[in-house]
Amino acid sequence: MITLNTFYIDGAWVAPASSETMPIRSPATNRQIGTVAMGNAEDADRAVQAAKRAFETFSMTSKEERLALLRRLAEVTRARLDDLAHAMTTEMGAPITMSRAVQADAGIGHLEAFIAALERLDEEEILPNGDVLSREPIGVCGLITPWNWPINQIALKVIPALAAGATCVLKPSEHTPLSAQVYAEIVHEAGYPAGVFNLVQGDGPTVGAALARHSDVAMMSFTGSTRGGSAVARNAADSFKRVTLELGGKSPNLIFADADLEKRVAEGVAACFFNTGQSCDAPTRMLVERSVYPRVLELAQAAAEASVMGDPEQEGDHLGPLFDEIQYDRVQTMIETGLNEGARLLTGGTGRPDGLPEALQSGWFVRPTIFCDVTPEMVIWREEIFGPVLVITPFDTEEVAIALANDTEYGLAAFIQTGSEERALRVARRLRAGGIHINGRDADYGSPFGGFKHSGNGREGGVQGLEDYMEIKVRPPFAA
Ligand code: NDP
């Protein structure tokens, strides 16, 4: 049994003020595998006070000192990559091969990109009018991360805070405490001064809300549901904090008849199902030019039926379970909703997949599912499902495809598949989303990630992600 009963505050592992604990369960078997201590407002305050004290000196460090610490952080992260991967496989069910190559790798990929961004960043610049602009760390940052990409999200928030010279308190999802614990050990080993980084485990409405309300916190960065994001923004309003939000998505994938259909349709299905569909920017709505609609349905069905669910502890390119019972029930309900709304089930459906080994039959495995002939008023077309469920609809013209793609309250990502560069660029310009993927190519580490509309505000990653953690100060040039 794993027991996480301390928090990392002021450079040390300390006992929580609260005596509450929560079970940690395996998503693959639904067995309890440990317990985690749940913090309260007093724990959050203790961490904020440590971060506030540390800010006095850490905010005055030079860029070179912070770069040296980040390079040391990279060395330690590399050495602990396998521990991060295993922690995520255990706590949220990401299959180990993917967990190592993608989930844990994000901890290094984002770090290298932030090092490059900090190297390039001008902390001071002369404005065209001769005044001097300086960029300075914002203060104490409250960082709230979700369970679906635990280390990716921690890296996108903790690293820019440390790179900027800010200090922080991390509250990871209560459901994924293991990888956060390993990350705190990594930051400690990298030699950050006490109080610069603090970890308090606990739930959102308690620890998360205490951070968002705290008068000594200058900024909140949140990734999760729209409901959680709006609660953070409301709690932060009275103290006028900066709030950056990375929320949900229902990203369109436009398949034009001139695309390499064999390749792009299979990729689109795989991208929708990746991480068992638990990614905010997954291409979950496939829009298909009518002339190739029957062929695309055949290809999509074949791709879905080739995807296999399996034990996350085993190497391979199979999919893992959903991360918990709530998510399982939510996906089942959405599949039932699709059936009741009259969408045509192409493959999959409710229940668990056939052929699961005995040991995994209580795990949160679902059937990769595709609905076609889905119409824009259907719930399954509009709402984020967060499971391996793809919805498909045909379109007649480029104009209609763009309108359908943009007809969503979200705007995180959009995907375009076409053989024509001219069309790709023309359509990309008109899609209301923060990230555009064309013909299977995604943006790399170091590009800003974030959304339009209800998908949030602010950008994570690279120079823009770093600047979010900085304040701007101006002064005239010195004259005696
Ligand atoms: P939440 O938004 O509840 O969880 C994300 C993080 O926010 C967790 O650390 C959570 O804490 C915290 N949180 C929740 N409520 C508050 C609050 N009032 N104040 C401060 N922090 C808070 O997501 P769920 O786990 O409930 O998932 C529900 C749905 O949200 C999913 O089905 C999916 O659609 C979407 N989602 C989107 C994500 C994305 O990447 N954009 C990530 C996760 C979910 P804790 O859970 O510990 O209580």
Coordinates of C-alpha atoms and ligand atoms in Angstrom, one line a residue:
M1 CA 0.0 0.0 0.0
I2 CA 1.3 3.5 -0.9
T3 CA 0.9 6.1 1.8
L4 CA 1.3 9.8 0.9
N5 CA 1.0 11.5 4.2
T6 CA 3.2 14.6 3.9
F7 CA 3.2 17.8 1.9
Y8 CA 6.3 19.6 0.5
I9 CA 6.3 23.0 2.1
D10 CA 9.2 25.4 2.6
G11 CA 11.8 22.8 1.4
A12 CA 10.7 20.0 3.7
W13 CA 8.2 17.1 3.8
V14 CA 5.8 18.2 6.6
A15 CA 2.7 16.6 8.2
P16 CA -0.6 18.1 7.1
A17 CA -2.8 20.3 9.4
S18 CA -5.7 18.2 8.2
S19 CA -6.1 14.5 9.3
E20 CA -8.4 13.7 6.3
T21 CA -7.2 11.0 3.8
M22 CA -8.5 9.7 0.5
P23 CA -8.0 6.2 -1.1
I24 CA -5.9 6.0 -4.2
R25 CA -7.4 3.4 -6.6
S26 CA -6.1 1.6 -9.6
P27 CA -8.2 2.5 -12.7
A28 CA -7.2 -0.9 -14.3
T29 CA -8.6 -3.0 -11.4
N30 CA -10.6 -0.6 -9.2
R31 CA -8.6 -1.9 -6.2
Q32 CA -7.3 0.4 -3.5
I33 CA -3.6 0.8 -3.8
G34 CA -2.9 3.5 -1.3
T35 CA -4.0 6.6 0.5
V36 CA -3.2 10.3 0.2
A37 CA -3.5 13.0 2.8
M38 CA -6.0 15.7 1.9
G39 CA -5.0 19.3 2.8
N40 CA -7.2 22.1 4.0
A41 CA -7.1 25.9 3.9
E42 CA -4.5 26.0 6.7
D43 CA -2.1 23.8 4.7
A44 CA -2.7 26.0 1.7
D45 CA -1.9 29.1 3.8
R46 CA 1.2 27.6 5.2
A47 CA 2.5 26.9 1.7
V48 CA 1.5 30.4 0.5
Q49 CA 3.4 32.0 3.4
A50 CA 6.5 29.9 2.5
A51 CA 6.2 30.9 -1.1
K52 CA 5.8 34.6 -0.1
R53 CA 9.0 34.5 2.0
A54 CA 10.9 32.8 -0.7
F55 CA 9.8 35.3 -3.3
E56 CA 11.7 38.1 -1.6
T57 CA 15.0 36.5 -2.6
F58 CA 14.1 34.2 -5.5
S59 CA 12.6 37.1 -7.5
M60 CA 16.0 38.9 -7.3
T61 CA 18.0 36.0 -8.9
S62 CA 19.6 36.5 -12.2
K63 CA 18.5 34.9 -15.4
E64 CA 21.8 32.9 -15.4
E65 CA 21.1 31.6 -11.9
R66 CA 17.6 30.5 -12.9
L67 CA 18.9 28.9 -16.1
A68 CA 21.5 26.9 -14.1
L69 CA 18.7 25.6 -11.8
L70 CA 16.5 24.7 -14.8
R71 CA 19.4 22.7 -16.4
R72 CA 19.9 20.9 -13.1
L73 CA 16.1 20.2 -13.0
A74 CA 16.4 18.7 -16.5
E75 CA 19.2 16.3 -15.3
V76 CA 17.2 15.1 -12.4
T77 CA 14.0 14.9 -14.4
R78 CA 15.8 12.7 -17.0
A79 CA 17.0 10.4 -14.2
R80 CA 13.5 10.0 -12.8
L81 CA 11.6 9.7 -16.1
D82 CA 10.7 6.1 -15.5
D83 CA 9.4 6.9 -12.0
L84 CA 7.2 9.6 -13.4
A85 CA 5.9 7.2 -16.1
H86 CA 5.1 4.4 -13.6
A87 CA 3.4 6.8 -11.3
M88 CA 1.0 7.9 -14.0
T89 CA 0.4 4.4 -15.2
T90 CA -0.5 3.4 -11.7
E91 CA -2.7 6.4 -10.8
M92 CA -4.5 7.2 -14.1
G93 CA -4.0 4.1 -16.3
A94 CA -1.9 5.5 -19.2
P95 CA -0.3 2.4 -20.8
I96 CA 3.4 2.3 -19.8
T97 CA 4.9 2.6 -23.3
M98 CA 2.9 5.8 -24.0
S99 CA 3.3 7.0 -20.4
R100 CA 7.1 6.9 -20.8
A101 CA 7.2 8.2 -24.4
V102 CA 4.6 11.0 -24.1
Q103 CA 3.2 11.6 -20.6
A104 CA 6.5 11.6 -18.8
D105 CA 8.5 12.9 -21.8
A106 CA 6.4 16.1 -21.6
G107 CA 8.3 16.9 -18.3
I108 CA 11.5 17.1 -20.3
G109 CA 10.1 18.5 -23.6
H110 CA 8.5 21.5 -22.0
L111 CA 11.5 22.1 -19.8
E112 CA 13.9 22.2 -22.7
A113 CA 11.5 24.6 -24.5
F114 CA 11.2 26.9 -21.5
I115 CA 15.0 26.9 -21.1
A116 CA 15.2 28.1 -24.8
A117 CA 12.5 30.7 -24.2
L118 CA 14.2 32.1 -21.1
E119 CA 17.5 32.3 -22.9
R120 CA 15.9 34.4 -25.6
L121 CA 13.8 36.5 -23.3
D122 CA 14.8 40.2 -22.9
E123 CA 14.2 41.0 -19.3
E124 CA 14.8 44.6 -20.1
E125 CA 14.2 46.4 -23.4
I126 CA 14.3 50.0 -24.6
L127 CA 10.9 51.1 -26.0
P128 CA 10.7 53.2 -29.2
N129 CA 10.1 56.3 -27.1
G130 CA 13.3 55.7 -25.1
D131 CA 11.6 54.5 -21.9
V132 CA 12.9 51.2 -20.3
L133 CA 10.6 48.2 -20.0
S134 CA 11.5 45.4 -17.6
R135 CA 9.8 42.0 -17.1
E136 CA 9.7 40.8 -13.5
P137 CA 8.2 37.7 -11.8
I138 CA 4.6 38.2 -10.9
G139 CA 4.7 36.8 -7.3
V140 CA 3.2 33.7 -5.6
C141 CA 1.4 31.5 -8.1
G142 CA -1.3 29.0 -7.3
L143 CA -1.2 26.1 -9.8
I144 CA -4.1 23.7 -10.2
T145 CA -3.7 20.7 -12.5
P146 CA -6.0 17.9 -13.7
W147 CA -5.7 14.1 -13.8
N148 CA -5.6 13.5 -17.6
W149 CA -2.1 14.7 -18.4
P150 CA -0.6 15.1 -14.9
I151 CA 3.0 15.8 -15.6
N152 CA 2.4 17.7 -18.9
Q153 CA 0.2 20.1 -17.0
I154 CA 2.5 20.4 -14.0
A155 CA 5.4 21.1 -16.3
L156 CA 3.5 23.8 -18.2
K157 CA 2.8 25.6 -15.0
V158 CA 5.6 24.9 -12.5
I159 CA 8.5 25.4 -14.9
P160 CA 7.5 28.9 -16.3
A161 CA 6.9 30.0 -12.7
L162 CA 10.4 28.9 -11.7
A163 CA 11.9 30.2 -14.9
A164 CA 10.4 33.7 -14.4
G165 CA 11.6 33.9 -10.8
A166 CA 8.1 33.5 -9.3
T167 CA 7.3 31.1 -6.5
C168 CA 4.5 28.6 -6.4
V169 CA 2.1 26.3 -4.6
L170 CA 1.0 23.3 -6.7
K171 CA -2.4 21.6 -6.1
P172 CA -2.5 18.6 -8.4
S173 CA -5.8 16.6 -9.0
E174 CA -6.6 14.7 -5.8
H175 CA -6.9 11.6 -8.2
T176 CA -3.3 11.8 -9.4
P177 CA -1.1 12.5 -6.4
L178 CA 1.7 10.0 -7.2
S179 CA 3.3 11.8 -10.1
A180 CA 3.0 15.1 -8.3
Q181 CA 4.8 13.6 -5.3
V182 CA 7.7 12.4 -7.6
Y183 CA 7.8 15.8 -9.3
A184 CA 8.2 17.5 -5.9
E185 CA 11.1 15.1 -5.1
I186 CA 12.7 16.1 -8.4
V187 CA 12.4 19.8 -7.7
H188 CA 13.9 19.3 -4.2
E189 CA 16.8 17.3 -5.6
A190 CA 17.5 19.9 -8.3
G191 CA 18.3 22.3 -5.4
Y192 CA 15.6 25.0 -5.5
P193 CA 15.7 27.2 -2.4
A194 CA 13.1 26.4 0.3
G195 CA 9.7 27.8 -0.4
V196 CA 10.2 28.4 -4.1
F197 CA 8.1 25.4 -5.0
N198 CA 5.5 23.9 -2.6
L199 CA 3.1 20.9 -3.0
V200 CA -0.2 20.6 -1.2
Q201 CA -2.4 17.6 -2.0
G202 CA -6.1 17.9 -1.7
D203 CA -9.4 18.6 -3.5
G204 CA -10.3 21.6 -5.6
P205 CA -13.2 23.0 -3.5
T206 CA -11.0 23.0 -0.4
V207 CA -7.3 23.6 -1.3
G208 CA -7.9 25.0 -4.8
A209 CA -10.5 27.5 -3.6
A210 CA -8.3 28.5 -0.7
L211 CA -5.4 29.3 -3.1
A212 CA -7.7 31.2 -5.5
R213 CA -9.1 33.4 -2.6
H214 CA -5.8 33.9 -0.9
S215 CA -4.8 37.6 -0.8
D216 CA -1.0 36.8 -1.0
V217 CA -1.4 34.8 -4.2
A218 CA -0.8 37.0 -7.3
M219 CA -1.8 34.6 -10.0
M220 CA -3.9 31.4 -10.5
S221 CA -3.2 29.0 -13.4
F222 CA -5.9 26.3 -13.8
T223 CA -6.4 23.4 -16.2
G224 CA -9.6 21.4 -15.9
S225 CA -13.3 21.6 -16.5
T226 CA -15.2 24.8 -17.4
R227 CA -17.0 24.4 -14.1
G228 CA -13.7 24.4 -12.1
G229 CA -12.3 27.2 -14.2
S230 CA -15.2 29.5 -13.6
A231 CA -15.1 28.7 -9.8
V232 CA -11.4 29.7 -9.7
A233 CA -12.0 32.9 -11.7
R234 CA -14.9 33.9 -9.4
N235 CA -12.8 33.1 -6.2
A236 CA -9.9 35.1 -7.6
A237 CA -11.9 38.1 -8.6
D238 CA -12.0 39.9 -5.2
S239 CA -8.2 40.1 -5.0
F240 CA -7.8 41.0 -8.7
K241 CA -5.4 38.1 -9.4
R242 CA -4.3 37.3 -12.9
V243 CA -6.1 34.1 -13.9
T244 CA -5.1 31.8 -16.8
L245 CA -7.5 29.0 -17.7
E246 CA -7.0 26.0 -19.9
L247 CA -10.4 24.3 -20.2
G248 CA -12.2 21.9 -22.4
G249 CA -12.6 21.4 -26.1
K250 CA -14.7 19.7 -28.8
S251 CA -12.2 20.0 -31.6
P252 CA -13.3 19.6 -35.3
N253 CA -11.3 17.4 -37.8
L254 CA -12.2 18.5 -41.3
I255 CA -11.6 15.8 -43.9
F256 CA -11.7 17.1 -47.5
A257 CA -12.0 14.7 -50.4
D258 CA -8.5 15.5 -51.7
A259 CA -6.8 14.3 -48.5
D260 CA -4.8 11.1 -48.3
L261 CA -7.8 9.3 -46.8
E262 CA -6.2 6.0 -45.9
K263 CA -3.6 7.8 -43.7
R264 CA -5.6 10.8 -42.4
V265 CA -8.7 9.0 -41.3
A266 CA -6.8 6.3 -39.3
E267 CA -4.7 9.1 -37.7
G268 CA -7.8 11.1 -36.9
V269 CA -9.4 8.1 -35.1
A270 CA -6.2 7.3 -33.3
A271 CA -5.8 11.0 -32.2
C272 CA -9.4 11.0 -30.9
F273 CA -8.8 7.8 -28.9
F274 CA -5.3 8.7 -27.7
N275 CA -5.0 8.7 -23.9
T276 CA -8.4 6.9 -24.0
G277 CA -10.0 10.0 -25.3
Q278 CA -9.1 12.0 -22.2
S279 CA -7.4 15.0 -23.9
C280 CA -8.8 18.5 -24.0
D281 CA -7.6 19.0 -27.6
A282 CA -8.6 15.7 -29.0
P283 CA -10.2 15.8 -32.5
T284 CA -13.6 14.4 -31.4
R285 CA -15.8 15.8 -34.2
M286 CA -15.0 14.5 -37.7
L287 CA -16.5 16.5 -40.5
V288 CA -16.3 14.7 -43.9
E289 CA -16.8 16.0 -47.4
R290 CA -19.9 14.1 -48.7
S291 CA -18.4 12.6 -51.8
V292 CA -16.0 10.5 -49.7
Y293 CA -18.3 10.0 -46.7
P294 CA -19.0 6.2 -47.2
R295 CA -15.3 5.5 -47.8
V296 CA -14.3 7.5 -44.7
L297 CA -16.9 5.6 -42.5
E298 CA -15.3 2.3 -43.7
L299 CA -11.8 3.5 -42.8
A300 CA -12.9 5.0 -39.5
Q301 CA -14.7 1.8 -38.5
A302 CA -11.7 -0.4 -39.4
A303 CA -9.3 1.9 -37.4
A304 CA -11.6 1.8 -34.4
E305 CA -12.0 -1.9 -34.5
A306 CA -8.2 -2.3 -34.7
S307 CA -7.7 -0.4 -31.4
V308 CA -7.2 -2.7 -28.5
M309 CA -7.8 -2.2 -24.8
G310 CA -5.3 -3.7 -22.4
D311 CA -3.3 -3.8 -19.2
P312 CA -1.6 -0.4 -18.7
E313 CA 1.3 -2.1 -16.9
Q314 CA 2.1 -4.0 -20.2
E315 CA 4.3 -2.5 -22.9
G316 CA 2.5 -1.9 -26.3
D317 CA 0.4 0.5 -28.2
H318 CA -3.0 -0.6 -26.7
L319 CA -5.4 1.8 -24.9
G320 CA -5.8 1.9 -21.1
P321 CA -8.9 2.3 -19.0
L322 CA -10.6 5.6 -18.2
F323 CA -9.2 7.0 -15.0
D324 CA -12.2 6.5 -12.6
E325 CA -15.7 5.4 -12.1
I326 CA -17.2 8.9 -12.5
Q327 CA -15.5 9.2 -15.9
Y328 CA -16.7 5.7 -16.8
D329 CA -20.3 6.5 -15.9
R330 CA -20.1 9.8 -17.8
V331 CA -18.9 8.1 -21.0
Q332 CA -21.6 5.3 -20.7
T333 CA -24.3 8.0 -20.2
M334 CA -23.0 9.9 -23.3
I335 CA -23.1 6.8 -25.4
E336 CA -26.6 6.1 -24.3
T337 CA -27.5 9.7 -25.0
G338 CA -26.2 9.3 -28.6
L339 CA -28.3 6.2 -29.1
N340 CA -31.4 7.9 -27.7
E341 CA -30.8 11.0 -29.9
G342 CA -30.9 8.8 -33.0
A343 CA -27.2 9.0 -34.0
R344 CA -26.1 5.9 -36.0
L345 CA -23.7 3.6 -34.1
L346 CA -20.9 2.7 -36.5
T347 CA -19.0 0.6 -33.9
G348 CA -18.6 0.2 -30.1
G349 CA -21.4 1.0 -27.7
T350 CA -22.1 0.8 -24.0
G351 CA -20.4 -1.7 -21.6
R352 CA -16.9 -3.0 -21.3
P353 CA -15.0 -4.4 -24.3
D354 CA -15.0 -8.2 -24.8
G355 CA -12.0 -10.3 -24.0
L356 CA -10.6 -8.4 -21.1
P357 CA -8.5 -10.6 -18.8
E358 CA -10.2 -11.6 -15.5
A359 CA -8.0 -9.3 -13.4
L360 CA -9.1 -6.2 -15.4
Q361 CA -12.8 -6.9 -15.5
S362 CA -13.6 -4.4 -12.7
G363 CA -11.3 -1.7 -14.4
W364 CA -12.8 1.3 -16.1
F365 CA -12.4 0.0 -19.7
V366 CA -14.8 1.2 -22.3
R367 CA -15.5 0.3 -25.9
P368 CA -14.0 2.6 -28.5
T369 CA -17.1 4.0 -30.1
I370 CA -18.0 5.9 -33.3
F371 CA -21.3 7.5 -34.1
C372 CA -22.1 8.8 -37.7
D373 CA -24.8 10.9 -39.2
V374 CA -24.6 13.0 -36.1
T375 CA -26.3 16.4 -36.3
P376 CA -25.3 19.7 -34.7
E377 CA -28.2 19.8 -32.2
M378 CA -27.2 16.5 -30.7
V379 CA -25.7 16.5 -27.2
I380 CA -22.9 14.1 -28.4
W381 CA -22.0 16.7 -31.1
R382 CA -21.8 19.6 -28.6
E383 CA -20.6 18.3 -25.3
E384 CA -17.1 17.2 -24.3
I385 CA -17.3 13.4 -23.6
F386 CA -13.7 12.8 -22.5
G387 CA -13.6 9.2 -23.6
P388 CA -12.8 7.3 -26.8
V389 CA -16.0 8.4 -28.6
L390 CA -15.9 9.9 -32.1
V391 CA -18.8 11.6 -33.8
I392 CA -18.9 12.0 -37.6
T393 CA -21.0 14.1 -39.9
P394 CA -20.9 14.9 -43.7
F395 CA -20.7 18.4 -45.3
D396 CA -21.2 19.6 -48.8
T397 CA -19.1 22.8 -49.1
E398 CA -16.0 24.3 -47.5
E399 CA -18.2 27.1 -46.3
V400 CA -20.6 24.7 -44.5
A401 CA -17.6 22.8 -43.0
I402 CA -16.2 26.0 -41.5
A403 CA -19.5 27.0 -40.1
L404 CA -20.0 23.6 -38.6
A405 CA -16.5 23.5 -37.2
N406 CA -16.9 26.9 -35.5
D407 CA -20.4 26.2 -34.2
T408 CA -19.2 25.2 -30.7
E409 CA -18.7 27.1 -27.4
Y410 CA -15.1 25.7 -27.4
G411 CA -12.1 26.8 -29.4
L412 CA -9.0 24.9 -28.3
A413 CA -7.9 23.1 -31.5
A414 CA -8.9 22.3 -35.0
F415 CA -7.6 19.7 -37.5
I416 CA -7.6 20.0 -41.3
Q417 CA -6.9 17.2 -43.8
T418 CA -6.4 18.2 -47.4
G419 CA -4.0 17.8 -50.3
S420 CA -4.3 21.5 -51.1
E421 CA -2.0 24.0 -49.3
E422 CA -4.1 26.9 -50.5
R423 CA -7.2 25.4 -49.0
A424 CA -5.4 24.4 -45.7
L425 CA -4.2 28.0 -45.1
R426 CA -7.5 29.6 -46.2
V427 CA -9.5 27.3 -43.8
A428 CA -7.0 27.6 -41.0
R429 CA -7.4 31.4 -41.0
R430 CA -11.2 31.1 -40.5
L431 CA -11.2 28.4 -37.8
R432 CA -11.8 29.9 -34.3
A433 CA -9.3 27.8 -32.3
G434 CA -5.9 28.3 -30.6
G435 CA -4.1 25.4 -32.3
I436 CA -4.4 24.3 -35.9
H437 CA -3.1 20.8 -36.9
I438 CA -2.7 20.1 -40.6
N439 CA -2.3 16.7 -42.3
G440 CA -1.2 14.9 -39.1
R441 CA 1.3 17.5 -38.0
D442 CA 1.1 19.0 -34.5
A443 CA 2.8 22.0 -32.9
D444 CA 6.0 21.1 -31.1
Y445 CA 7.1 21.8 -27.4
G446 CA 7.7 25.5 -27.1
S447 CA 4.6 26.7 -29.0
P448 CA 1.9 28.4 -27.0
F449 CA -1.0 26.2 -26.2
G450 CA -4.5 27.5 -25.3
G451 CA -7.9 28.3 -26.6
F452 CA -10.5 30.8 -27.8
K453 CA -14.0 31.2 -26.3
H454 CA -14.9 28.7 -23.4
S455 CA -11.6 26.8 -23.9
G456 CA -9.9 29.4 -21.7
N457 CA -7.5 32.3 -21.9
G458 CA -3.7 32.7 -21.6
R459 CA -1.2 30.5 -23.3
E460 CA 0.9 27.7 -21.9
G461 CA 4.4 26.9 -23.3
G462 CA 7.3 28.7 -24.8
V463 CA 7.9 32.5 -24.6
Q464 CA 4.2 33.4 -24.3
G465 CA 3.7 30.8 -21.5
L466 CA 6.7 32.3 -19.7
E467 CA 5.4 35.9 -20.0
D468 CA 2.2 34.9 -18.4
Y469 CA 4.2 34.6 -15.1
M470 CA 5.7 38.0 -15.4
E471 CA 4.7 41.6 -14.7
I472 CA 5.7 44.5 -16.8
K473 CA 7.4 47.6 -15.3
V474 CA 8.4 50.8 -17.1
R475 CA 10.6 53.7 -16.2
P476 CA 12.1 56.6 -18.1
P477 CA 15.9 56.5 -18.8
F478 CA 17.9 57.8 -15.9
A479 CA 18.8 61.5 -15.9
A480 CA 20.6 63.2 -13.0
Ligands
NDP1 P1 -12.1 19.4 -12.5 O1 -12.2 20.7 -13.2 O2 -13.0 19.1 -11.4 O3 -10.6 19.0 -12.1 C1 -9.4 19.7 -12.5 C2 -8.7 20.3 -11.4 O4 -9.5 21.4 -10.8 C3 -8.4 19.4 -10.2 O5 -7.2 19.7 -9.6 C4 -9.6 19.7 -9.3 O6 -9.4 19.3 -8.0 C5 -9.6 21.2 -9.4 N1 -10.9 21.9 -9.0 C6 -12.2 21.4 -9.1 N2 -13.0 22.3 -8.6 C7 -12.3 23.3 -8.2 C8 -12.7 24.6 -7.5 N3 -13.9 24.9 -7.3 N4 -11.7 25.4 -7.2 C9 -10.4 25.1 -7.5 N5 -10.0 24.0 -8.1 C10 -11.0 23.1 -8.4 O7 -12.3 18.2 -13.6 P2 -13.0 16.8 -13.3 O8 -12.0 15.9 -12.8 O9 -14.3 16.9 -12.5 O10 -13.4 16.4 -14.8 C11 -14.7 16.7 -15.3 C12 -14.7 17.1 -16.8 O11 -13.8 18.2 -17.0 C13 -14.1 16.0 -17.7 O12 -15.0 15.0 -18.0 C14 -13.6 16.8 -18.8 O13 -14.7 17.0 -19.7 C15 -13.2 18.1 -18.2 N6 -11.7 18.2 -18.0 C16 -10.9 18.9 -18.8 C17 -9.6 18.9 -18.7 C18 -8.7 19.6 -19.6 O14 -7.6 19.2 -19.9 N7 -9.1 20.7 -20.1 C19 -8.9 18.1 -17.6 C20 -9.8 17.5 -16.7 C21 -11.1 17.5 -16.9 P3 -9.9 17.8 -7.4 O15 -10.3 17.0 -8.6 O16 -8.6 17.4 -6.8 O17 -11.0 18.1 -6.5

